[in-house]
Amino acid sequence: MLNLVQNEFVKIFSVLRSYIGFVLVAVLMPVILWGYGLGAQHMTLDRMGSELTNNFLIVGNVANGFTAAYFIMNFFYIHIPFLIVLAGGDIFAGESARGTFRLYATRPVSRPAIFLAKVIGANIYTILLMLLVAVMSLGLGVLWHGGGDMLVFQDGILILSQSQAWLRFLLAYGLAFYNMMLVTAVAIFFSVIVRNAVGPVVGAMAVIIFSFAITGLPLEIFDKIRPFIFTTYFDTWKYAFYEPIDWQLIRQGVGVVSVYMLIFLGVALFIFRKKDILT
Amino acid sequence: MSKLLIGLLLALGWSALVSAQEISNDDLLDLMRRNFARIEDYEVDMEVSVDLPVLRIPLKKIHYYYKAPDKSKIEARGFAMVPKEGITPFVQFLQEDSLDIRLEGRERYNDRDVYLVKVNNVQAADDSTKGDTIDLKLWVDVSSGIIYKGIVRNDDADFITALFNYEFVDGYVWLPVRTELEIEFPPEVRNLQMLGKDPVSAKKFRDSIKGRADRIRGTVVLKFSNYRLNRGLSDKIFEDESAKTAQ
């Protein structure tokens, strides 16, 4: 299995588009952190409102690497799925498009083993991308802007101490990675049913955009279906920063995401096992 | 009706008599300033917990320096917010030259004799309020002049109610050991609770607060310990950036 996973890993990184996400994160994060450094203190105090700041003496500031990484997570969790699907979408369909599947499937390895290796390979790509996001936002952010107490939005403003912040980020990145595993599963699902490399990427993106639209548009007509849409739970990582941590909402989010993940991967495996490989 | 009028006149007359007999306005102001005027400098450890519906800061340890007449500095690890009225009970307001001060009467407060004092049209302490004035209502100890309770009123509403407990530091001066402030904010401050909400949650929140005119209320508690009084604090302590922030 280890060799199979290694093969998949090599294949993922032999495709140029797999690097797009890494390059984007590596370039974008420093730019955001640079911009944050220019206007963060002003922005933070503005958000607190003059009614609060007028009545208090304020010492120190929350414009630091932790708060920067939190702001980055707040907007980036919607966009990172589009980078994740690039690898997952290619993992089966790319083989079909290149015509290597028939040779691969003639080896004495079961299809579930091939499937599992590809799922693990795609998820390694996902975790590497998430790790880069963490390193470039939190790691670089703390190096650049220093540490300290961080600002969090929870029914207003909540200040978390530096000692709490590290653990909260660990949990938040863990939850974000788990959600991105679902994105990978969606991409794998499309990759199994389509034979060209572009289709799964576009298909997975379409599903995610559609789901985000239902989740994000404040229209009453979507209120009843919103709880059943998986992207509704993509912000579960936010609860890691709540005080106290909202484990109930985290469990709910992880539960729904797990169910969807099993459905997408289960159906994908079923299709893959039954599939005639003709290319 | 005539009895009522007589009663009212007697009450007014008694009130005026009490005021006239008790203490003049100048003496009252001297009394309130006297305690803090003994201080040349001090430093103290503080614990601050902020629990407002729109702002929560878990317990924070800070160190406060003061040097007469107007230097102060707060040191904290990380970020801290301390209510301006909480550390030195209304001392800053009482330093003004022309205060519209009025003795409203005398009463018992927590088994102590206190003057009930109104101070009107006090200039708010910072520039940000654009020349707004506030009114103070103070419960002032008859003998020591320390303030046990104060209400700050602005725009026809009480927005800070402060309760002070003291200790007699070094047998020389009364300084607070615990301050509890109940702070009220106008309803608009509730909008801060929208921060970070996604559009759906923001819409639900907006719907839930639509038409609500009730003010937002929260509590800040400050606990003081380890007072070090009149030890000759150096001016250098107050020269760095954080000192400027805190003053």
Coordinates of N, CA, C and O in Angstrom, one line a residue, chain A residues 45-49 51-62 70 74 77 148-149 153-162 164 214-220 223 226 235 238 242-244, chain B residues 50 52-58 60 74-85 87 126 128-129 159-160 183 185-186 188-189 192-193 195-200 203-204 220 242 245-247:
Chain A
L45 N -9.0 48.8 15.8 CA -9.6 49.7 16.7 C -11.0 50.2 16.1 O -11.9 50.4 16.8
D46 N -11.0 50.4 14.8 CA -12.2 50.8 14.1 C -13.3 49.7 14.4 O -14.5 50.1 14.6
R47 N -12.9 48.5 14.3 CA -13.9 47.4 14.5 C -14.5 47.4 15.9 O -15.5 46.9 16.1
M48 N -13.7 47.9 16.8 CA -14.1 47.9 18.2 C -15.2 49.0 18.4 O -15.9 48.9 19.4
G49 N -15.2 50.0 17.6 CA -16.2 51.0 17.8 C -15.8 52.1 18.8 O -15.2 51.8 19.8
E51 N -17.6 53.8 20.8 CA -18.3 53.8 22.0 C -17.4 53.0 23.0 O -17.4 53.2 24.2
L52 N -16.8 51.9 22.5 CA -16.0 51.1 23.4 C -14.6 51.8 23.7 O -14.2 51.9 24.9
T53 N -14.0 52.2 22.7 CA -12.6 52.7 22.9 C -12.6 54.0 23.6 O -11.6 54.3 24.3
N54 N -13.7 54.8 23.6 CA -13.7 56.1 24.3 C -13.7 55.9 25.8 O -13.3 56.7 26.6
N55 N -14.3 54.8 26.2 CA -14.4 54.6 27.7 C -13.3 53.7 28.3 O -13.4 53.5 29.5
F56 N -12.4 53.3 27.5 CA -11.4 52.4 28.0 C -10.0 52.9 27.7 O -9.8 53.6 26.7
L57 N -9.1 52.6 28.6 CA -7.7 52.8 28.3 C -7.2 51.5 27.6 O -7.5 50.4 28.1
I58 N -6.6 51.6 26.5 CA -6.2 50.4 25.7 C -4.7 50.3 25.7 O -4.0 51.2 25.4
V59 N -4.3 49.1 26.1 CA -2.8 48.9 26.2 C -2.5 47.7 25.3 O -3.2 46.7 25.3
G60 N -1.4 47.8 24.6 CA -1.0 46.7 23.7 C -2.0 46.7 22.5 O -2.8 47.6 22.3
N61 N -1.8 45.8 21.6 CA -2.7 45.7 20.5 C -2.9 44.2 20.1 O -2.1 43.3 20.5
V62 N -3.9 44.0 19.3 CA -4.2 42.7 18.9 C -3.9 42.5 17.4 O -4.2 41.5 16.8
Y70 N -6.0 34.6 11.6 CA -7.5 34.4 11.8 C -8.2 35.1 10.7 O -9.2 34.5 10.1
N74 N -10.6 33.5 7.7 CA -12.0 33.9 7.5 C -12.4 34.1 6.0 O -13.5 33.9 5.7
Y77 N -11.1 30.2 3.6 CA -11.7 28.9 3.7 C -12.8 28.7 2.5 O -13.1 27.6 2.2
G148 N 1.0 37.5 20.5 CA 0.2 38.3 21.5 C -1.2 37.8 21.5 O -1.6 36.8 20.9
D149 N -2.0 38.6 22.2 CA -3.4 38.2 22.3 C -4.1 38.4 21.0 O -3.8 39.4 20.3
F153 N -14.0 37.1 16.5 CA -15.4 37.5 16.5 C -16.3 36.4 17.0 O -16.4 35.3 16.4
Q154 N -16.9 36.7 18.1 CA -17.9 35.7 18.6 C -19.0 36.6 19.3 O -18.9 37.0 20.4
D155 N -20.1 36.8 18.6 CA -21.1 37.7 19.1 C -20.5 39.0 19.6 O -20.8 39.5 20.7
G156 N -19.6 39.6 18.8 CA -18.9 40.8 19.2 C -17.5 40.5 19.1 O -17.0 39.7 18.3
I157 N -16.7 41.0 20.1 CA -15.3 40.8 20.1 C -14.8 40.0 21.3 O -15.2 40.3 22.4
L158 N -14.0 39.0 21.0 CA -13.5 38.2 22.1 C -11.9 38.3 21.9 O -11.4 38.2 20.8
I159 N -11.3 38.4 23.1 CA -9.8 38.4 23.1 C -9.3 37.1 23.7 O -9.7 36.8 24.8
L160 N -8.5 36.4 22.9 CA -7.9 35.2 23.4 C -6.5 35.4 23.7 O -5.8 36.1 22.9
S161 N -6.0 34.8 24.7 CA -4.6 35.0 25.1 C -3.7 34.2 24.1 O -4.1 33.2 23.5
Q162 N -2.4 34.6 24.1 CA -1.5 33.9 23.2 C -1.4 32.4 23.5 O -1.3 31.6 22.5
Q164 N -3.6 30.5 24.6 CA -4.8 29.8 24.0 C -4.7 29.7 22.5 O -5.2 28.7 21.9
I214 N -26.1 28.4 -1.9 CA -27.2 28.1 -1.0 C -26.9 28.4 0.4 O -27.7 28.9 1.1
T215 N -25.7 28.1 0.8 CA -25.3 28.3 2.2 C -25.2 29.8 2.5 O -25.6 30.2 3.6
G216 N -24.6 30.5 1.5 CA -24.3 31.9 1.8 C -25.4 33.0 1.5 O -25.3 34.0 2.1
L217 N -26.3 32.7 0.6 CA -27.3 33.7 0.3 C -28.3 33.8 1.4 O -29.0 32.8 1.7
P218 N -28.5 34.9 1.9 CA -29.5 35.1 3.0 C -30.9 35.1 2.5 O -31.7 36.1 2.7
L219 N -31.4 34.1 1.8 CA -32.7 34.0 1.3 C -33.5 32.9 2.1 O -33.0 31.8 2.3
E220 N -34.7 33.3 2.5 CA -35.5 32.5 3.4 C -35.8 31.1 2.7 O -35.9 30.1 3.4
D223 N -33.6 28.4 3.7 CA -33.5 28.1 5.2 C -33.6 26.6 5.5 O -32.9 26.1 6.3
R226 N -30.7 24.4 3.8 CA -29.3 24.8 4.2 C -28.7 23.8 5.2 O -27.5 23.4 5.0
D235 N -17.5 26.2 7.9 CA -16.9 27.2 8.8 C -16.8 26.6 10.3 O -16.7 27.4 11.2
K238 N -14.4 27.8 12.9 CA -14.5 29.1 13.7 C -14.8 28.8 15.1 O -14.5 29.6 16.0
Y242 N -14.0 29.9 19.7 CA -15.1 30.4 20.6 C -14.6 30.2 22.1 O -13.8 29.3 22.4
E243 N -15.2 31.0 22.9 CA -14.9 30.8 24.4 C -16.2 30.7 25.1 O -16.9 31.7 25.2
P244 N -16.6 29.5 25.6 CA -15.8 28.3 25.5 C -16.0 27.6 24.1 O -16.9 28.0 23.4
Chain B
V50 N -13.3 41.8 31.8 CA -14.3 42.6 31.0 C -15.3 41.6 30.5 O -15.0 40.6 29.8
L52 N -18.6 42.3 28.7 CA -19.7 43.1 28.1 C -20.2 42.2 27.0 O -19.5 41.4 26.4
P53 N -21.5 42.3 26.6 CA -22.0 41.5 25.6 C -21.3 41.6 24.3 O -21.3 40.7 23.5
V54 N -20.7 42.8 24.0 CA -20.0 42.9 22.7 C -18.5 42.8 22.8 O -17.8 42.9 21.8
L55 N -18.0 42.7 24.0 CA -16.6 42.6 24.2 C -16.2 41.7 25.4 O -16.7 42.0 26.5
R56 N -15.5 40.7 25.2 CA -15.1 39.8 26.3 C -13.6 39.6 26.3 O -13.0 39.3 25.3
I57 N -13.0 39.9 27.5 CA -11.6 39.7 27.6 C -11.4 38.9 28.9 O -11.8 39.4 30.0
P58 N -10.9 37.7 28.8 CA -10.7 36.9 30.0 C -9.8 37.6 31.0 O -9.1 38.5 30.6
K60 N -7.3 39.5 33.1 CA -6.0 40.0 32.6 C -5.3 40.6 33.8 O -5.8 41.4 34.5
I74 N 0.1 52.0 32.1 CA -0.4 50.6 32.3 C 0.6 49.7 31.6 O 0.9 49.9 30.4
E75 N 1.0 48.7 32.3 CA 1.8 47.6 31.6 C 1.0 46.3 31.6 O 0.4 45.9 32.7
A76 N 0.9 45.7 30.5 CA 0.2 44.4 30.4 C 0.9 43.5 29.4 O 1.5 44.0 28.4
R77 N 0.8 42.2 29.7 CA 1.3 41.3 28.6 C 0.2 41.1 27.6 O -0.9 40.7 28.0
G78 N 0.5 41.5 26.4 CA -0.6 41.4 25.4 C -1.5 42.6 25.4 O -1.1 43.7 25.7
F79 N -2.8 42.3 25.3 CA -3.8 43.3 25.1 C -4.6 43.5 26.3 O -5.0 42.5 26.9
A80 N -4.9 44.7 26.7 CA -5.8 45.0 27.9 C -6.6 46.2 27.7 O -6.2 47.2 27.0
M81 N -7.8 46.2 28.2 CA -8.7 47.4 28.2 C -9.1 47.6 29.6 O -9.7 46.7 30.2
V82 N -8.9 48.8 30.0 CA -9.3 49.2 31.4 C -10.2 50.4 31.4 O -9.8 51.4 30.8
P83 N -11.3 50.3 32.0 CA -12.2 51.5 32.0 C -11.6 52.7 32.7 O -11.0 52.5 33.8
K84 N -11.7 53.8 32.1 CA -11.0 55.0 32.6 C -11.4 55.4 34.0 O -10.6 55.9 34.8
E85 N -12.7 55.1 34.4 CA -13.1 55.6 35.7 C -12.8 54.5 36.8 O -13.1 54.8 38.0
I87 N -9.8 53.0 37.8 CA -8.6 52.9 38.6 C -8.5 53.9 39.7 O -8.3 53.6 40.9
D126 N -11.7 62.8 27.4 CA -10.9 62.6 26.2 C -11.5 63.5 25.1 O -12.6 63.9 25.1
S128 N -12.1 62.6 22.1 CA -13.0 61.8 21.2 C -14.4 62.1 21.3 O -15.2 61.9 20.4
T129 N -14.8 62.6 22.5 CA -16.3 62.9 22.7 C -16.7 64.3 22.2 O -17.8 64.7 22.4
F159 N -24.7 55.8 32.2 CA -23.9 54.8 31.4 C -22.8 54.1 32.1 O -22.3 53.1 31.7
I160 N -22.5 54.7 33.3 CA -21.5 53.9 34.1 C -22.0 54.0 35.6 O -22.3 55.1 36.1
I183 N -21.5 49.0 33.0 CA -21.4 50.0 31.9 C -22.5 49.7 30.9 O -22.8 48.6 30.6
F185 N -24.2 50.7 27.2 CA -23.9 51.3 25.8 C -25.2 51.5 25.1 O -26.2 50.8 25.3
P186 N -25.2 52.5 24.2 CA -26.4 52.7 23.4 C -26.7 51.4 22.5 O -25.8 50.6 22.2
E188 N -27.0 51.0 19.5 CA -26.2 50.8 18.2 C -25.0 50.0 18.4 O -24.5 49.3 17.4
V189 N -24.5 49.9 19.6 CA -23.2 49.1 19.9 C -23.5 47.7 19.6 O -22.6 46.9 19.3
L192 N -21.9 45.7 16.8 CA -20.6 45.1 16.8 C -20.7 43.5 16.8 O -19.8 42.8 16.5
Q193 N -21.9 43.1 17.3 CA -22.1 41.6 17.3 C -22.3 41.0 15.9 O -22.3 39.8 15.8
L195 N -20.1 41.5 13.6 CA -18.7 41.3 13.1 C -18.5 39.8 13.0 O -18.7 39.0 13.9
G196 N -17.9 39.4 11.8 CA -17.5 38.0 11.6 C -18.7 37.1 11.2 O -18.4 35.9 11.0
K197 N -19.9 37.6 11.2 CA -21.0 36.7 10.9 C -21.1 36.6 9.4 O -20.9 37.5 8.7
D198 N -21.5 35.4 8.9 CA -21.7 35.2 7.5 C -23.1 35.8 7.2 O -23.9 36.2 8.1
P199 N -23.4 36.0 5.9 CA -24.6 36.8 5.5 C -25.9 36.2 6.1 O -26.7 37.0 6.5
V200 N -25.9 34.9 6.2 CA -27.2 34.3 6.7 C -27.3 34.6 8.2 O -28.4 35.1 8.6
K203 N -28.1 38.3 8.7 CA -29.5 38.6 8.5 C -30.4 38.2 9.7 O -31.2 39.0 10.1
K204 N -30.2 37.0 10.1 CA -30.9 36.5 11.3 C -30.7 37.5 12.5 O -31.7 37.8 13.2
V220 N -17.5 45.3 34.3 CA -16.0 45.2 34.4 C -15.6 45.2 35.8 O -16.1 46.0 36.6
S242 N 4.0 53.0 25.6 CA 2.8 52.5 26.2 C 2.2 53.5 27.2 O 1.0 53.5 27.5
T245 N 0.0 55.7 25.5 CA -1.3 55.0 25.1 C -2.2 55.0 26.3 O -3.4 55.3 26.2
A246 N -1.6 54.8 27.5 CA -2.4 54.7 28.7 C -2.9 55.9 29.3 O -3.9 55.9 30.0
Q247 N -2.3 57.0 29.0 CA -2.7 58.3 29.7 C -4.0 58.8 29.1 O -4.3 58.7 28.0

